[in-house]
mmCIF file of C-alpha atoms in Angstrom:
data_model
loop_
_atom_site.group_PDB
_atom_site.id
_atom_site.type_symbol
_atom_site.label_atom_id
_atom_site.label_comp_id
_atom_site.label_asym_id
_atom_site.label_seq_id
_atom_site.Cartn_x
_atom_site.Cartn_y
_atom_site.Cartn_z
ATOM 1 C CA UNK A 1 227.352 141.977 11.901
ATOM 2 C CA UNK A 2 226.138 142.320 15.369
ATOM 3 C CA UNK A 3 228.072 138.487 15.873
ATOM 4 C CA UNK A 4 231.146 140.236 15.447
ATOM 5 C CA UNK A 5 230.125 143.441 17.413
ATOM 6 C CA UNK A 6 231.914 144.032 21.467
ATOM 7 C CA UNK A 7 228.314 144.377 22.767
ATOM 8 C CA UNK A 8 226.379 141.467 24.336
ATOM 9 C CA UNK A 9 223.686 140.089 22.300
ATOM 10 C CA UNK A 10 221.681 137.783 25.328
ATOM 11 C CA UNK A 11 218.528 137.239 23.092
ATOM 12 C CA UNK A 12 219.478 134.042 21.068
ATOM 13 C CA UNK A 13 220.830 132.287 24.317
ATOM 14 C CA UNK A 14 218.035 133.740 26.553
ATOM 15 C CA UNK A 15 215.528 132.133 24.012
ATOM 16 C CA UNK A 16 217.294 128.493 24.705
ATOM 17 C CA UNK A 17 217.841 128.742 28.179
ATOM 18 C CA UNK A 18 214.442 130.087 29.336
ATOM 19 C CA UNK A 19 212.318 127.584 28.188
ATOM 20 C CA UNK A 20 214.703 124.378 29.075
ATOM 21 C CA UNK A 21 214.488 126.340 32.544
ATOM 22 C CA UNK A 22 211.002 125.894 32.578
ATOM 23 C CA UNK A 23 210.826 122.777 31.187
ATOM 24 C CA UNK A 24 213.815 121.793 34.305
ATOM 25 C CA UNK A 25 211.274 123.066 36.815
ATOM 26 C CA UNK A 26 208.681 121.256 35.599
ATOM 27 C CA UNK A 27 209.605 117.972 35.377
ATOM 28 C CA UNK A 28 211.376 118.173 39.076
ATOM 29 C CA UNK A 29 208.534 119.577 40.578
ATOM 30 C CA UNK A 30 205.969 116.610 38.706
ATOM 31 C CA UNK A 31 208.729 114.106 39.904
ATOM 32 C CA UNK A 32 208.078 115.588 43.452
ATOM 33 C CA UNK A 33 205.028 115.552 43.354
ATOM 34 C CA UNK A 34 203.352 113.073 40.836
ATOM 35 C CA UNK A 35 205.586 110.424 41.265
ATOM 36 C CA UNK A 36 207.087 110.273 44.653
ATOM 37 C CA UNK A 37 208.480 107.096 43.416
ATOM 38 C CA UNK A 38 210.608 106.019 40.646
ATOM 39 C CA UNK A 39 209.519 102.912 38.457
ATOM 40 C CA UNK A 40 212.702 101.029 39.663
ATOM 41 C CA UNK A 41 211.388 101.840 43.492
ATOM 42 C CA UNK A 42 208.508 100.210 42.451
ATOM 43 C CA UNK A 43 209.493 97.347 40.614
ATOM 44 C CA UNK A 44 211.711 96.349 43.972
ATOM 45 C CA UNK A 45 208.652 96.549 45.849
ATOM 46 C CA UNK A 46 206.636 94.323 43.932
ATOM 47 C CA UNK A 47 209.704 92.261 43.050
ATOM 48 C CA UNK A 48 210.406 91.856 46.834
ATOM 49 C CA UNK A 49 205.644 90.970 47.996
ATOM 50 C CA UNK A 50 206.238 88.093 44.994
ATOM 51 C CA UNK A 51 209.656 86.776 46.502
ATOM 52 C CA UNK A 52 208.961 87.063 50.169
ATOM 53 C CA UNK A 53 205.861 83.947 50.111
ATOM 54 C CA UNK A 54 208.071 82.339 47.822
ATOM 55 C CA UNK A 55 210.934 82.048 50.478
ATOM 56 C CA UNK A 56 208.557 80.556 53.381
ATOM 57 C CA UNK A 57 207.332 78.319 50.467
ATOM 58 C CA UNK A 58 210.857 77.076 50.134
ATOM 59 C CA UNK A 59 211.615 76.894 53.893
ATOM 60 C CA UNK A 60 208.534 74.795 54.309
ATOM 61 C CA UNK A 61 210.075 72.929 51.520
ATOM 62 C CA UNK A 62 213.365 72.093 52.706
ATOM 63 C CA UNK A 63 211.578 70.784 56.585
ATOM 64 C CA UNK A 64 209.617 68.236 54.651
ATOM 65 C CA UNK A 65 212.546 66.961 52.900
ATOM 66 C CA UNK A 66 214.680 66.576 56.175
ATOM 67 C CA UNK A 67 211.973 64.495 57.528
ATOM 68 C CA UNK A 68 212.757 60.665 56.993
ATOM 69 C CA UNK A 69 210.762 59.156 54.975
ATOM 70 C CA UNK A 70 210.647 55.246 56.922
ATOM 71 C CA UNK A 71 209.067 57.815 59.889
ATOM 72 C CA UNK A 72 205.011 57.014 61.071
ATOM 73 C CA UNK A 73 202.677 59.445 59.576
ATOM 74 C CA UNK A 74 204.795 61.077 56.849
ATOM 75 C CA UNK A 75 202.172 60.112 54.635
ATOM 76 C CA UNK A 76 198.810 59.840 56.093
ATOM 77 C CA UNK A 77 196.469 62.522 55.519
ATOM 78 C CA UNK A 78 195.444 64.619 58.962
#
């Protein structure tokens, strides 16, 4: 009966909204402070230290296939 009563009944809410309060604070304040960064952040990182060699592997590529090949020395081991 109280359901249907004028008066405010806070308990059932306050027992849902407390704890996912809590559990809110929590998991901000481990993201602050356990992980500074996200797994995407990291996944660029290491995404971008595998790519980065690869590129001046390509570019060193690329300047040995400009060089003609009827040219002295293209061949000869230094």
């Amino acid at each position: 009966m109280s359901a249907l009563s004028p008066y405010a009944y806070y308990k059932p809410g306050q027992a849902v909204v407390v704890p996912v309060a809590l559990h809110s604070a929590l998991a901000i304040a481990s993201l602050v402070f356990i992980f500074p960064t996200s797994v995407a952040a990291q996944y660029t990182t290491g995404l971008r230290a595998v790519i980065v060699p690869l590129i001046t592997g390509f570019r060193q590529h690329l300047s040995l296939l400009d060089m003609p090949t009827t040219s002295q020395g293209v061949f000869t081991e230094s």
